[in-house]
Amino acid sequence: MNFRALNHEDIEVFSEAISAFFLNMTHESAVVRTAYLLDGSSAPLWSDFNGMIDVSGGFRGSITFSAPHGMLSQVLQAIGEREHSVDRCLDVVGEIANMMSGRARRHFGEELAISPPSARLRTLPPSVPRATGVPFAIPLRWRTHEANLVVHLDIRR
C-alpha cells in the first residue's frame, strides 16, 4: 500500500484547530508558529502532559499534544475549573488531541479512523510511531507557556 506525506494544506488544518481551541475555550488567542519537520536526530517533543490519538483507516500515525503543567493549570483556571489535579491535566491534553483528530476527520473524510485519546505523563515513554513519514511539529505559545502539536500521519494515496 502506498502512502503520501502531509502537505501544507493538511498542516494548516491543525494550526487553525489548535488556535481555535484556545480562543474558544479560554477567550485568549494562542500564537501558533510555523510548523516544521522533526528529523530523525530530533528528540521527541514530550512535555509534562501528552495527549495522543492513533489514527488508521486510509491513514496511519498519530496526533499528539504536549504541554507543560503550568499551561494546563492556567487553561483549567481560564475555563472555570477549580481542580487542577494531574488527572484533570491529563483530561485536558486528551481532549485537545481528540479535538485535533475531529478536525482532521472533517478535513480528510470519514476514512480517517481515530482511537479514543490516551494521555501520558512525561515519565512514560512516547509510543512507537506507526507512520513512516517525517512528523510535523506545530509550536505554540499561550500566555507565557510553550506547547507543541505533533502530527505524524501517512495518507494512503
Coordinates of C-alpha atoms in Angstrom, one line a residue:
M1 CA 0.0 0.0 0.0
N2 CA 1.4 3.4 -1.0
F3 CA 1.2 6.4 1.4
R4 CA 1.9 10.1 0.9
A5 CA 3.2 12.6 3.4
L6 CA 1.1 15.5 4.7
N7 CA 1.1 18.7 2.6
H8 CA 0.9 22.4 3.6
E9 CA -2.9 22.5 3.4
D10 CA -3.1 19.4 5.7
I11 CA -0.9 21.1 8.3
E12 CA -2.8 24.3 8.1
V13 CA -5.9 22.4 9.3
F14 CA -4.1 21.5 12.5
S15 CA -2.7 25.0 13.0
E16 CA -6.1 26.6 12.7
A17 CA -7.6 23.9 15.0
I18 CA -5.2 24.5 17.9
S19 CA -5.6 28.2 17.6
A20 CA -9.4 27.9 17.6
F21 CA -9.3 25.7 20.7
F22 CA -7.5 28.3 22.8
L23 CA -9.6 31.2 21.5
N24 CA -12.9 29.3 22.0
M25 CA -12.1 27.7 25.4
T26 CA -10.1 30.4 27.1
H27 CA -11.1 33.5 25.1
E28 CA -7.4 34.2 24.6
S29 CA -5.5 33.6 21.4
A30 CA -2.6 31.3 21.2
V31 CA 0.3 32.3 19.0
V32 CA 0.8 29.4 16.6
R33 CA 4.2 29.5 14.9
T34 CA 5.3 28.0 11.7
A35 CA 5.2 24.2 11.5
Y36 CA 8.5 22.4 10.9
L37 CA 9.7 18.9 10.2
L38 CA 11.1 16.8 13.0
D39 CA 14.1 15.0 11.6
G40 CA 15.4 11.7 12.9
S41 CA 18.0 13.3 15.1
S42 CA 15.5 15.4 17.0
A43 CA 14.3 14.3 20.4
P44 CA 10.6 13.7 20.5
L45 CA 8.6 16.7 21.7
W46 CA 7.5 15.3 25.1
S47 CA 6.3 17.6 27.8
D48 CA 4.8 17.2 31.3
F49 CA 1.5 16.0 29.8
N50 CA 0.9 14.4 26.4
G51 CA -2.4 13.6 24.8
M52 CA -2.3 11.2 21.9
I53 CA -4.7 9.9 19.2
D54 CA -3.8 7.0 17.0
V55 CA -5.3 7.0 13.5
S56 CA -6.0 4.3 11.0
G57 CA -8.3 3.6 8.1
G58 CA -6.7 5.2 5.0
F59 CA -4.1 6.7 7.3
R60 CA -1.6 5.6 9.8
G61 CA 0.1 7.5 12.5
S62 CA -0.8 9.7 15.5
I63 CA -1.6 13.2 16.7
T64 CA 0.0 14.3 20.0
F65 CA -0.5 17.5 22.0
S66 CA 2.3 18.1 24.6
A67 CA 2.1 20.8 27.2
P68 CA 3.7 21.8 30.5
H69 CA 1.8 21.6 33.8
G70 CA 1.7 25.4 34.2
M71 CA -0.1 25.9 30.9
L72 CA -2.7 23.3 31.7
S73 CA -3.3 24.7 35.2
Q74 CA -3.9 28.1 33.6
V75 CA -6.2 26.6 30.9
L76 CA -8.2 24.9 33.6
Q77 CA -8.4 28.1 35.6
A78 CA -9.5 30.1 32.4
I79 CA -12.4 27.6 31.8
G80 CA -13.6 27.9 35.4
E81 CA -12.3 24.6 36.6
R82 CA -11.3 24.7 40.3
E83 CA -9.5 21.3 40.3
H84 CA -6.0 21.4 38.8
S85 CA -5.0 17.9 39.6
V86 CA -2.8 15.6 37.5
D87 CA -5.9 13.7 36.3
R88 CA -7.6 17.0 35.2
C89 CA -4.4 18.0 33.3
L90 CA -4.4 14.6 31.6
D91 CA -8.0 15.1 30.7
V92 CA -7.3 18.4 29.0
V93 CA -4.4 17.1 26.8
G94 CA -6.5 14.1 25.9
E95 CA -9.4 16.4 25.0
I96 CA -7.2 18.7 22.9
A97 CA -5.8 15.7 21.0
N98 CA -9.3 14.5 20.5
M99 CA -10.4 17.9 19.1
M100 CA -7.5 17.9 16.7
S101 CA -8.4 14.5 15.4
G102 CA -12.0 15.6 15.0
R103 CA -10.9 18.5 12.8
A104 CA -8.6 16.1 10.9
R105 CA -11.6 13.8 10.2
R106 CA -13.6 16.7 8.8
H107 CA -10.6 17.7 6.6
F108 CA -9.6 14.2 5.4
G109 CA -13.0 12.5 5.5
E110 CA -14.7 9.6 7.2
E111 CA -12.0 7.2 6.1
L112 CA -9.9 8.6 9.0
A113 CA -10.5 6.2 11.9
I114 CA -9.4 7.6 15.3
S115 CA -8.8 5.9 18.5
P116 CA -10.0 7.2 21.9
P117 CA -7.5 9.6 23.3
S118 CA -4.8 8.4 25.6
A119 CA -2.9 10.7 27.9
R120 CA 0.6 10.2 29.4
L121 CA 2.9 11.9 31.9
R122 CA 6.4 12.9 30.9
T123 CA 7.7 9.9 32.9
L124 CA 6.2 7.4 30.4
P125 CA 8.0 7.0 27.1
P126 CA 6.4 8.1 23.9
S127 CA 4.6 5.4 21.9
V128 CA 6.4 3.8 19.0
P129 CA 5.4 5.7 15.8
R130 CA 3.2 3.9 13.3
A131 CA 3.8 6.4 10.5
T132 CA 6.9 6.2 8.4
G133 CA 6.9 9.8 7.1
V134 CA 8.5 12.7 8.9
P135 CA 6.4 14.2 11.7
F136 CA 5.5 17.9 11.8
A137 CA 5.7 19.9 14.9
I138 CA 3.4 22.9 15.3
P139 CA 4.7 25.0 18.2
L140 CA 2.5 27.4 20.0
R141 CA 2.6 29.9 22.8
W142 CA -0.3 30.7 25.1
R143 CA 0.3 33.3 27.7
T144 CA 3.9 32.6 28.8
H145 CA 3.8 28.9 28.0
E146 CA 5.1 26.8 25.1
A147 CA 3.5 23.7 23.8
N148 CA 3.6 21.5 20.7
L149 CA 1.2 19.7 18.5
V150 CA 3.0 16.9 16.7
V151 CA 1.2 15.4 13.6
H152 CA 2.7 12.2 12.4
L153 CA 0.5 10.9 9.6
D154 CA 0.8 8.9 6.4
I155 CA -2.1 9.1 4.0
R156 CA -3.0 6.3 1.6
R157 CA -2.8 7.5 -2.0

